[in-house]
Coordinates of C-alpha atoms in Angstrom, one line a residue:
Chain A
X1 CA 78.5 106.1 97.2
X2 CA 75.7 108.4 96.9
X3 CA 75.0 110.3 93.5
X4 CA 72.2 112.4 95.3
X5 CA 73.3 116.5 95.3
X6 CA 73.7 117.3 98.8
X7 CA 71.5 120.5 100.0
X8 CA 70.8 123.8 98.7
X9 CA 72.5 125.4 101.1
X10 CA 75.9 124.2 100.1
X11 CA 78.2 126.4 98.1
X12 CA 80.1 125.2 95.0
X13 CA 83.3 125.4 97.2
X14 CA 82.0 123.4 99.5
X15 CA 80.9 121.2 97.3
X16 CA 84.2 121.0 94.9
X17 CA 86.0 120.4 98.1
X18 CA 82.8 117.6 99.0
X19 CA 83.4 115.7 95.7
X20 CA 87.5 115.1 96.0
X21 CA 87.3 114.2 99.4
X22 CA 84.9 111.5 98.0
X23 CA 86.8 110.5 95.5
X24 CA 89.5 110.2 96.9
X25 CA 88.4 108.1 100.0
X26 CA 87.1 106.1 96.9
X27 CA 90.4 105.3 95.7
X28 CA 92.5 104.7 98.9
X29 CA 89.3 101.6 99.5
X30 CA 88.1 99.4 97.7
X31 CA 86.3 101.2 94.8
X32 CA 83.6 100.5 91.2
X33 CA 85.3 102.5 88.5
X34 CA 82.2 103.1 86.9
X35 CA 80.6 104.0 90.4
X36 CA 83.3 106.8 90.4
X37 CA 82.7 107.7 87.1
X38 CA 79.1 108.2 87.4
X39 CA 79.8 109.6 90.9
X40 CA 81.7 112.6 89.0
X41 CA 79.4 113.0 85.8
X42 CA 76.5 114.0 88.2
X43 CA 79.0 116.3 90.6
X44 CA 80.2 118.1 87.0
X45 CA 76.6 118.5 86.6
X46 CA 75.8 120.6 89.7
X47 CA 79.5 122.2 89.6
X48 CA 78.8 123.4 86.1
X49 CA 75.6 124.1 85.8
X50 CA 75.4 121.9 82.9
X51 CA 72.2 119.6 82.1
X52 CA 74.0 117.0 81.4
X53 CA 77.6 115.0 81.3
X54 CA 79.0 111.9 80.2
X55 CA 82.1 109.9 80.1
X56 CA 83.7 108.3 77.4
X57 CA 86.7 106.0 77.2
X58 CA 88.6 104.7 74.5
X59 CA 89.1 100.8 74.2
X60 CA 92.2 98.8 73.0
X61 CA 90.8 99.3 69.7
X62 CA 90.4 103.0 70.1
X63 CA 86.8 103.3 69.7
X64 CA 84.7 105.7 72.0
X65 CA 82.6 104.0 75.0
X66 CA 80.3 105.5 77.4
X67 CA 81.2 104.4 80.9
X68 CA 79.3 106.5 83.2
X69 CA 76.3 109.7 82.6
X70 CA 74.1 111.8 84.4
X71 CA 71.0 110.8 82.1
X72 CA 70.4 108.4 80.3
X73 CA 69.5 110.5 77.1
X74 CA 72.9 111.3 77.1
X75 CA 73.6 108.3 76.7
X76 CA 71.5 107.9 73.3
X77 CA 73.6 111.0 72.6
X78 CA 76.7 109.7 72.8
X79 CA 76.1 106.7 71.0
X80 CA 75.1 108.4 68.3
X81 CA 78.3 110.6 68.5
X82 CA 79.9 107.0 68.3
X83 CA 78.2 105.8 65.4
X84 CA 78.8 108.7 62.8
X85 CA 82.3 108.9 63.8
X86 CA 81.6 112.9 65.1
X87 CA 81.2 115.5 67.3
X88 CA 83.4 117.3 70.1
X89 CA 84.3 114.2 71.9
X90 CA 86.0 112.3 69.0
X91 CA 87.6 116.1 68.4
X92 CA 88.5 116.0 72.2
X93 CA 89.8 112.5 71.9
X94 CA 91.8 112.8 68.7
X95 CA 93.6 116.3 69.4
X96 CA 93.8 116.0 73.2
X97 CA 92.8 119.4 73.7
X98 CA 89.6 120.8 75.2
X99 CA 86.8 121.4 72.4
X100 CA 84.0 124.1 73.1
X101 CA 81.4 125.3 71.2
X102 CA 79.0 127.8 72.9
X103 CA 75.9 128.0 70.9
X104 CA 74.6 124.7 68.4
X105 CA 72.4 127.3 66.7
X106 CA 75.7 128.5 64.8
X107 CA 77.6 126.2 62.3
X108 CA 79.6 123.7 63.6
X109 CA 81.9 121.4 62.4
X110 CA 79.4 118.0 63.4
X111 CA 75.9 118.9 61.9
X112 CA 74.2 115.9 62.4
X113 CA 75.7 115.7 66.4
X114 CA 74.3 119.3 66.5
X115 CA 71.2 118.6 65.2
X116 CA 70.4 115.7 67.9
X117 CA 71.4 118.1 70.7
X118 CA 69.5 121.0 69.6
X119 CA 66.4 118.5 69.4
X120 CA 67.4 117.3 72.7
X121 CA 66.9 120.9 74.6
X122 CA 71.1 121.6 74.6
X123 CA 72.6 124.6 73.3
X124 CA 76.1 124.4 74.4
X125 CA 78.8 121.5 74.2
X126 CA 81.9 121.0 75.8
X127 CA 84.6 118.1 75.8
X128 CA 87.6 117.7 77.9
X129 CA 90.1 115.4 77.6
X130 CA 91.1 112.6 80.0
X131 CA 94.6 112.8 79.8
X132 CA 97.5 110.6 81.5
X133 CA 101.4 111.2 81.0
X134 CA 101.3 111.5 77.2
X135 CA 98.1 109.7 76.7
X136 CA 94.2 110.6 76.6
X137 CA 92.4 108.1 78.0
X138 CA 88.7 109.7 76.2
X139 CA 86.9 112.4 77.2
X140 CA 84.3 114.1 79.6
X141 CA 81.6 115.4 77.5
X142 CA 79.1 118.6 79.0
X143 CA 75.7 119.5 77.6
X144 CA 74.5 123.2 78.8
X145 CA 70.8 124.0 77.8
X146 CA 72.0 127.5 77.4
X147 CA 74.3 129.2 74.8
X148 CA 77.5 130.7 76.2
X149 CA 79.7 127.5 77.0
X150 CA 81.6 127.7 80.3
X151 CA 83.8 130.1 81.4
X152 CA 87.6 129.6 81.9
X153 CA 87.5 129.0 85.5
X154 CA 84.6 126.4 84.8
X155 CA 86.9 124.7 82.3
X156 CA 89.9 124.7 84.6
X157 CA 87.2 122.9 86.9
X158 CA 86.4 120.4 84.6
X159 CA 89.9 119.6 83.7
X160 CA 90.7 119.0 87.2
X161 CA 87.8 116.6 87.7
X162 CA 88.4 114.9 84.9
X163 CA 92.4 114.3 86.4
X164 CA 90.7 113.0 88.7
X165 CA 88.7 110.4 87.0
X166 CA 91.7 109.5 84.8
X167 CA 93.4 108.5 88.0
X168 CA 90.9 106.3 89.1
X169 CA 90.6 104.2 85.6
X170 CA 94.4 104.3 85.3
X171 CA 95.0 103.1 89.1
X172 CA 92.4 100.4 88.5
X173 CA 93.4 98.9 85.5
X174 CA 97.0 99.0 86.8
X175 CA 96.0 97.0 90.2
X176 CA 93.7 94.6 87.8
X177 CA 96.8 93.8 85.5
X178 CA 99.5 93.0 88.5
X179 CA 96.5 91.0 90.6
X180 CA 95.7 88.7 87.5
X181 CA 99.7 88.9 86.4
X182 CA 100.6 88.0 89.8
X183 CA 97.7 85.4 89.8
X184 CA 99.2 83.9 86.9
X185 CA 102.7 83.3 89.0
X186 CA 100.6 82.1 91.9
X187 CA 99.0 79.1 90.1
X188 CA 102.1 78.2 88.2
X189 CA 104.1 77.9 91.4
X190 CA 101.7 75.3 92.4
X191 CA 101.5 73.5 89.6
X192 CA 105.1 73.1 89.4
X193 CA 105.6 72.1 93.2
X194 CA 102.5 69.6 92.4
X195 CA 104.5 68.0 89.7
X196 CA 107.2 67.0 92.2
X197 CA 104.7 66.3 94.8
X198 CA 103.1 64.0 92.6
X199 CA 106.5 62.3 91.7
X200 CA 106.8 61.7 95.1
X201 CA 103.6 59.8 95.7
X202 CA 103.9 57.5 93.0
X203 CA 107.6 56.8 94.1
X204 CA 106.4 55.9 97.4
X205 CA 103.4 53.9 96.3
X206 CA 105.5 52.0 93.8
X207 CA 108.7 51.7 95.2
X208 CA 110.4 53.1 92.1
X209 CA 112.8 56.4 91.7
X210 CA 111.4 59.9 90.9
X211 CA 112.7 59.1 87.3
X212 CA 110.4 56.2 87.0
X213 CA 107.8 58.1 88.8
X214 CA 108.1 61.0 86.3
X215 CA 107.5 58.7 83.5
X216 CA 104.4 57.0 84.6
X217 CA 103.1 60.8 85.4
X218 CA 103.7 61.7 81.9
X219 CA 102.6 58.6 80.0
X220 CA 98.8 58.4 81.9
X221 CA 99.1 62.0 80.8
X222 CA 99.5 61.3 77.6
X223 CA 97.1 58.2 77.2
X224 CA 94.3 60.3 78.6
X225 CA 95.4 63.5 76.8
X226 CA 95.7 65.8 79.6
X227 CA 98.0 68.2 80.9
X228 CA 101.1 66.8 82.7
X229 CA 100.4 69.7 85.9
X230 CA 96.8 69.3 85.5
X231 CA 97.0 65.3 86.0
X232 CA 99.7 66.5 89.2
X233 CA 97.4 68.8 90.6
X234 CA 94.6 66.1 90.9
X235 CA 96.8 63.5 92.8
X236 CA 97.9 65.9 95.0
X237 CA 94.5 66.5 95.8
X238 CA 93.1 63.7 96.0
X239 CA 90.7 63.7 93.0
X240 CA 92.6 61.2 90.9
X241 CA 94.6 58.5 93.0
X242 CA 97.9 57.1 92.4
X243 CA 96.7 53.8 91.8
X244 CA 95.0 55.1 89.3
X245 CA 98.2 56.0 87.9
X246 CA 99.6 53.0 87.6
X247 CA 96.9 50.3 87.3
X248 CA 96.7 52.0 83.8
X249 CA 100.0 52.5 83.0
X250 CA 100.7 51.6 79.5
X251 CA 103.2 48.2 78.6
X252 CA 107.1 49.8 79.7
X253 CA 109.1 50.9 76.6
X254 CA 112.1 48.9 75.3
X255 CA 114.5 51.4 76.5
X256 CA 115.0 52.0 80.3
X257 CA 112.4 54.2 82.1
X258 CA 115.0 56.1 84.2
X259 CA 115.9 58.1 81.1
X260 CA 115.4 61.7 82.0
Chain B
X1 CA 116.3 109.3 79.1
X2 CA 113.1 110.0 81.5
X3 CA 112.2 107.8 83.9
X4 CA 109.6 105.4 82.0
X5 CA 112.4 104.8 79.6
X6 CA 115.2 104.1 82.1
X7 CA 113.2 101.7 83.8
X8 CA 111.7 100.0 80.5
X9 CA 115.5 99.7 79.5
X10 CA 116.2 98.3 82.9
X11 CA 113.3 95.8 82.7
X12 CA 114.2 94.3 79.3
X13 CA 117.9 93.6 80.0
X14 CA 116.8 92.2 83.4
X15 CA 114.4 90.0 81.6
X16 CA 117.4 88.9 79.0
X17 CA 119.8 88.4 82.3
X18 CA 116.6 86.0 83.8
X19 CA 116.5 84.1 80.9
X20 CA 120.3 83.2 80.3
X21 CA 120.7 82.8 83.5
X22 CA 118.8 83.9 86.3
X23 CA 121.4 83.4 88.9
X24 CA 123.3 86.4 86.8
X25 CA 120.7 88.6 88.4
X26 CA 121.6 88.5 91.9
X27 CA 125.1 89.1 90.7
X28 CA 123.9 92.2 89.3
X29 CA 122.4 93.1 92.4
X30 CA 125.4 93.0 94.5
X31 CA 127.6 94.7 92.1
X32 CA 125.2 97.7 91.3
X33 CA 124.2 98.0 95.2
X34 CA 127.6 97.5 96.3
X35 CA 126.8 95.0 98.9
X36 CA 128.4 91.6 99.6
X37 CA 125.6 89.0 99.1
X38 CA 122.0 89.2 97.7
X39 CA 119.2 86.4 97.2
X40 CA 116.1 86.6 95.1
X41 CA 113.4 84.6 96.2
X42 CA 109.6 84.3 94.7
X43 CA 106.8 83.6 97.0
X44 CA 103.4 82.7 97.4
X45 CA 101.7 81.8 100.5
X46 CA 103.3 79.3 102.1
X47 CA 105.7 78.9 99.1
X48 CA 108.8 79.9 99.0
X49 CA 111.6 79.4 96.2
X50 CA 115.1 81.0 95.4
X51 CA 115.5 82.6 91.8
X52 CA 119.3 83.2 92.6
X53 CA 122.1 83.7 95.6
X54 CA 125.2 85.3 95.5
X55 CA 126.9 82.4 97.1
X56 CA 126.4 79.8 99.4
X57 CA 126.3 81.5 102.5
X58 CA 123.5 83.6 101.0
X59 CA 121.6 80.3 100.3
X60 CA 121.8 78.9 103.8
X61 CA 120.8 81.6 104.9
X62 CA 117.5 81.4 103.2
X63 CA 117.6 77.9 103.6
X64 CA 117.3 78.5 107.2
X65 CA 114.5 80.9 107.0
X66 CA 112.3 78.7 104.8
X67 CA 113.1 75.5 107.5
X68 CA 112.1 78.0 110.4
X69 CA 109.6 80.1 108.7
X70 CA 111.2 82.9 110.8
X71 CA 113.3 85.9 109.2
X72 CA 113.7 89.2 107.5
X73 CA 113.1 87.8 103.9
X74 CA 109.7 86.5 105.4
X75 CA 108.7 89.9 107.4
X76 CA 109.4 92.0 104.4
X77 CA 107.1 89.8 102.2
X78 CA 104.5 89.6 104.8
X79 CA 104.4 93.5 105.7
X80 CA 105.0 94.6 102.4
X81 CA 107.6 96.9 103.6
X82 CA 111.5 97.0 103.3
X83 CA 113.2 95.8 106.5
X84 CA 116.6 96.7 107.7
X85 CA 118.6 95.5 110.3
X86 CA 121.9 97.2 110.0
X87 CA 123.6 95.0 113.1
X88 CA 122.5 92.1 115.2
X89 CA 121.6 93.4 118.1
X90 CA 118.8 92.0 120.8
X91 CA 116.1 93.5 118.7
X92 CA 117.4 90.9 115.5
X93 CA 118.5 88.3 118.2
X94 CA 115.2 88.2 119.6
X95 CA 113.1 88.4 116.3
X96 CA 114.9 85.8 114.2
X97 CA 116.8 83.9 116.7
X98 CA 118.5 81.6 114.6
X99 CA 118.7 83.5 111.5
X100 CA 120.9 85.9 113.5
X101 CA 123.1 83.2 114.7
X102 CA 123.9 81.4 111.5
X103 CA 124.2 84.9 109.9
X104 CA 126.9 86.4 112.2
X105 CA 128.6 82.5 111.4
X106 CA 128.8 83.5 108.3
X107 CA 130.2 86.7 108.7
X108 CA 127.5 88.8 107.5
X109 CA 126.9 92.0 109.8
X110 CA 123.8 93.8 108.5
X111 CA 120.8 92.3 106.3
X112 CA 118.1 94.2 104.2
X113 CA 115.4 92.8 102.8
X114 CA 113.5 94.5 99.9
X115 CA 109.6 93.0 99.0
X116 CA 109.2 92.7 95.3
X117 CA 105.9 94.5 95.1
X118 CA 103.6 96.7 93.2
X119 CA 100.3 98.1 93.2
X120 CA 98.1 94.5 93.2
X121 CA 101.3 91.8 93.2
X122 CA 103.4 91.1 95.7
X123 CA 105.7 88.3 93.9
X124 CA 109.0 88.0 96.2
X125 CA 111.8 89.8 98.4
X126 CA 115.3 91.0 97.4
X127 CA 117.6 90.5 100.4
X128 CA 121.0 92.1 100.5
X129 CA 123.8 90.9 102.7
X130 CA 126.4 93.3 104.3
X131 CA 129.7 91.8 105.7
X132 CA 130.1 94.8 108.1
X133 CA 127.7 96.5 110.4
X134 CA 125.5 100.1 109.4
X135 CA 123.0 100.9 107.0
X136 CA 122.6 101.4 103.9
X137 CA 123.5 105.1 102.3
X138 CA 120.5 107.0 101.1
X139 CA 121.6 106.1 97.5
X140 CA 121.8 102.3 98.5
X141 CA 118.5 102.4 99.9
X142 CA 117.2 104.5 96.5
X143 CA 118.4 102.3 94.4
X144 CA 117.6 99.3 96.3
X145 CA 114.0 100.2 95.3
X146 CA 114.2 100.9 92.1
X147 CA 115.8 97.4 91.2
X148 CA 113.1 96.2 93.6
X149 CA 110.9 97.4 91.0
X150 CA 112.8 96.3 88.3
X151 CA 112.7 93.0 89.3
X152 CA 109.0 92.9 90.4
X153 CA 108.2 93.4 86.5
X154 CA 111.0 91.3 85.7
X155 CA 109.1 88.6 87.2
X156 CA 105.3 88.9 86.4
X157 CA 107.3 89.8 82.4
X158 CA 108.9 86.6 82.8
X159 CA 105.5 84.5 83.3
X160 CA 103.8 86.6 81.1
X161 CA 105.8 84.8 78.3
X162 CA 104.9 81.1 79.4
X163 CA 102.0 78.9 78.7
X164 CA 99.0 79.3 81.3
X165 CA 99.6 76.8 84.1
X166 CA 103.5 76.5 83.5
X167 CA 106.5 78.4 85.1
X168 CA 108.8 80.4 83.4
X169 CA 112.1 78.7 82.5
X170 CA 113.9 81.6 83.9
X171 CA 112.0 80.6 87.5
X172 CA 111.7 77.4 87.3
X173 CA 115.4 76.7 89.3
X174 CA 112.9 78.3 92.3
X175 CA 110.9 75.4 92.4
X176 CA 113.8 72.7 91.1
X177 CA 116.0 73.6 93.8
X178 CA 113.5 72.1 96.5
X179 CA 112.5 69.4 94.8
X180 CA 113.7 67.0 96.9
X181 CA 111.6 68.8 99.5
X182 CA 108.3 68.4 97.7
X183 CA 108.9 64.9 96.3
X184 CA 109.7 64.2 100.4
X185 CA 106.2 65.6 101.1
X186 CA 104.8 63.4 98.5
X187 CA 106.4 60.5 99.6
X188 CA 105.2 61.1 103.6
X189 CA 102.1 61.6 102.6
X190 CA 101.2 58.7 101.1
X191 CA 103.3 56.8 104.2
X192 CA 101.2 58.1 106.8
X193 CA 97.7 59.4 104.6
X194 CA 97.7 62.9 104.7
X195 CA 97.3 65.8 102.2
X196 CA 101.0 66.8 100.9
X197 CA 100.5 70.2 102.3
X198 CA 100.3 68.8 106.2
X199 CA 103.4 66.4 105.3
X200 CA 105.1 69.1 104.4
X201 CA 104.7 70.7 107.9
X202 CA 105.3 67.7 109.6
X203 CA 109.0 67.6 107.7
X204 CA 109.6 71.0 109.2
X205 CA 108.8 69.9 112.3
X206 CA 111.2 67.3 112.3
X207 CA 113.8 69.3 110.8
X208 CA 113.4 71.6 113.2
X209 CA 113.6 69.1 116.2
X210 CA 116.6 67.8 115.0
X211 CA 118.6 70.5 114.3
X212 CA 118.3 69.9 110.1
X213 CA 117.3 71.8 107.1
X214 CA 114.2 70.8 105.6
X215 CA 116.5 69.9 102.8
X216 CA 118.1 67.4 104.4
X217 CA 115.6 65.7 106.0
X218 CA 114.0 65.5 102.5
X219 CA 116.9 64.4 101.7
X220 CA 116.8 61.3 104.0
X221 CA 113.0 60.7 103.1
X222 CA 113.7 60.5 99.1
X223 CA 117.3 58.2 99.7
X224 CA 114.8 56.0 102.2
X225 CA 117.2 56.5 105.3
X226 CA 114.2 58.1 106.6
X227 CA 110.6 58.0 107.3
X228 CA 108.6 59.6 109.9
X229 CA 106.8 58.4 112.5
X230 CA 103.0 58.1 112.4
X231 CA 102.6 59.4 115.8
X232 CA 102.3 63.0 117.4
X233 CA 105.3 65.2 117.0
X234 CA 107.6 65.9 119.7
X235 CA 107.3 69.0 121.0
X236 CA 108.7 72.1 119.5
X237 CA 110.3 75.1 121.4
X238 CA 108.4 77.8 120.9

């Protein structure tokens, strides 16, 4: 995925239309969040005229990350947003709603956030939120180099691109979650057929019932203090051998081994 | 209720259900869906194991297709998409030859098999059972998908709560039920050295020859009636 603009001669519409189509090819394949992210931060910066964007996303513990930018001074910018615990972002983040404020020469309510972006060469902030259902996910945060903000239509723009990018981290966490959940059921399967499988081998090789087979499985388990599957899994495949199993198997206990 | 809600109500007393008694699920099934058999069944890869049946027809049934490897259970896992075959007509016949055969035995006119599947995890099938012939009604076929859900996060919820490495009480009958099966694939592959996974094949192969389940040529193995031959295998129809 390329984050070069495309031509001069191409309108915004063109453009607009450009950047979902990209997207959205993105998601239907095999797709880098963070790719897409910082696929959209430079696209808001040609669609917007801003000088600079940035994305932020909340973690579990509900702090503020970067996770994709135009520039890289933005990103010193939003760190530092991070670290003082203010500007329009945290705003953004905390309220849900979109934040604007169209000239850092006047007060605002983060003067130390204002200060840096002043010194940086920006004039005019905006943050709109990532939302899902109920939720807001963070926030995309605009820097324009002139005073004046964005217009409504610009906004509405914004918003929709940011939809957009909520989509993405929401569909990808979602697949990530089920592929390692279903992973989960996968390998426990196995390991559960390779307990039986195991039982198996040892009955054979020993002439003695699954019972009996069961117990040796469980006792070289214990004396080497490893996991009953684990132990299975390595008999099935070869890496420890069944007469391994029983050459060390402890003296028999006093009661009879075919207790369940 | 909106829908979140509905389905994280449905999930929860699904997951209670699975836990007391997971064959209490497919009872659910038929009784909400209005059908005359269901069958749950997890898979992965070649594995295959039943959480719950209905009743014993149901579980020959899937017997069957886990001896043949053929059937709708199978093709809806493997696709990923529902499959319905509301009568057994050449199309069915010639797709799952003896699926077909032992279903109509049974009395069972119509089949319907739902993958357990979400964005990332494909864990199982629901199958439903119809004793006459036609589809299912649009309702049917609705909700038939929203318990497929259901029970897709019933599932993965279910494992969630185990150790790492260990299956869920509530799925371990899946694996207990065959295993006589996998002990048999143990046993033959120490008899003739191979890996358990190719003694396993070779069982179906002889089951299949002979007109058997897998389970009861396991069956034979474990009891020592039966051990099979170190040579090539006769030859299978196709």
């Amino acid at each position: 995925m390329s984050n070069e603009a495309l031509t001069d001669a191409t309108t915004p519409q063109t453009l607009t239309a450009a950047t979902f189509v990209e997207i959205v090819d993105a998601l239907v394949g095999d797709f880098d969040v963070i790719d897409v992210l910082t696929l959209l931060t430079a696209r808001c910066v040609e669609l917007l005229d801003a000088a600079a964007a940035g994305i932020l996303l909340a973690d579990s513990a509900g702090q503020l990350c970067v996770v994709g930018a135009s520039t890289e001074q933005i990103h010193l910018l939003e760190l530092f947003q991070v670290q003082n615990d203010e500007g329009p972002c945290l705003d953004c983040y905390q309220t849900g709603e979109v934040v604007l404020h169209s000239d850092l020469d006047t007060p605002s309510p983060w003067p130390g956030f204002a200060a840096e972006c002043t010194k940086a060469g920006y004039r005019s902030v905006c943050a709109v939120p990532l939302r899902h259902r109920a939720h807001t996910l963070g926030c995309l945060n605009l820097f324009m180099s002139e005073p004046g903000g964005l217009t409504d239509q610009d906004i509405a723009l914004a918003q929709a691109l940011t939809d957009v990018a909520s989509i993405t981290i929401v569909q990808d966490q979602a697949i990530r979650d089920a592929a390692v959940r279903e992973g989960h059921l996968q390998h426990a399967l196995t390991s559960r057929i390779a307990i039986e499988q195991a039982k198996g081998m040892l009955a054979e090789r020993n002439t003695i019932d699954m019972d009996e087979a069961f117990a040796l499985l469980r006792s070289y388990a214990r004396s080497n203090n490893l996991g009953l599957t684990n132990v299975a899994e390595a008999i099935v495949a070869g890496t420890v051998t069944v007469d391994a199993i029983t050459t060390r198997r402890p003296p028999p206990p006093p009661r009879p081994a075919s207790q369940a | 209720m909106n829908h979140d809600q509905t389905s994280r109500l449905m999930m929860a007393f699904a997951r209670e259900t699975a836990r007391s008694s997971a064959a209490r699920l497919c009872t659910a099934c038929v009784e909400v869906l209005d059908v005359t058999g269901a069958g749950i069944t997890i898979m992965g890869g070649d594995q295959a194991g039943p959480v719950c049946v209905s009743d014993s027809n149901v579980a020959a049934l899937e017997d069957l297709q886990y001896t043949t490897g053929q059937g709708p259970c199978r093709d809806a896992f493997f696709t990923g998409v529902s499959v319905h075959a509301p009568r057994f007509g050449i199309d069915a016949s010639t797709r799952w030859p003896s699926f077909v055969s032992l279903a109509q035995r049974s009395g069972f006119g119509a089949v319907f098999a739902y993958p357990l599947i979400t964005a990332g995890a494909k864990v199982g099938v629901m199958t439903l059972y119809q004793q006459g012939e036609g589809d299912l009604t649009r309702a049917q076929h609705d909700d038939s998908i929203g318990l497929a859900e259901v029970l897709t996060e019933t599932v993965l919820s279910l494992q969630d709560e185990a150790p790492p490495g260990e299956l869920a009480p509530g799925l371990d009958e899946a694996v207990k039920y065959r295993a006589e099966i996998y002990q048999a694939s143990g046993m033959t592959a120490i008899q003739l050295t191979i890996p358990p996974e190719e003694a396993l094949l070779r069982i179906r192969a002889y089951a299949f020859a002979n007109d058997q389940t897998v389970a009861e040529t396991a069956a034979h193995i474990v009891a020592r009636r039966l051990r099979l031959p170190n040579d090539d295998q006769p030859e299978m129809e196709a």
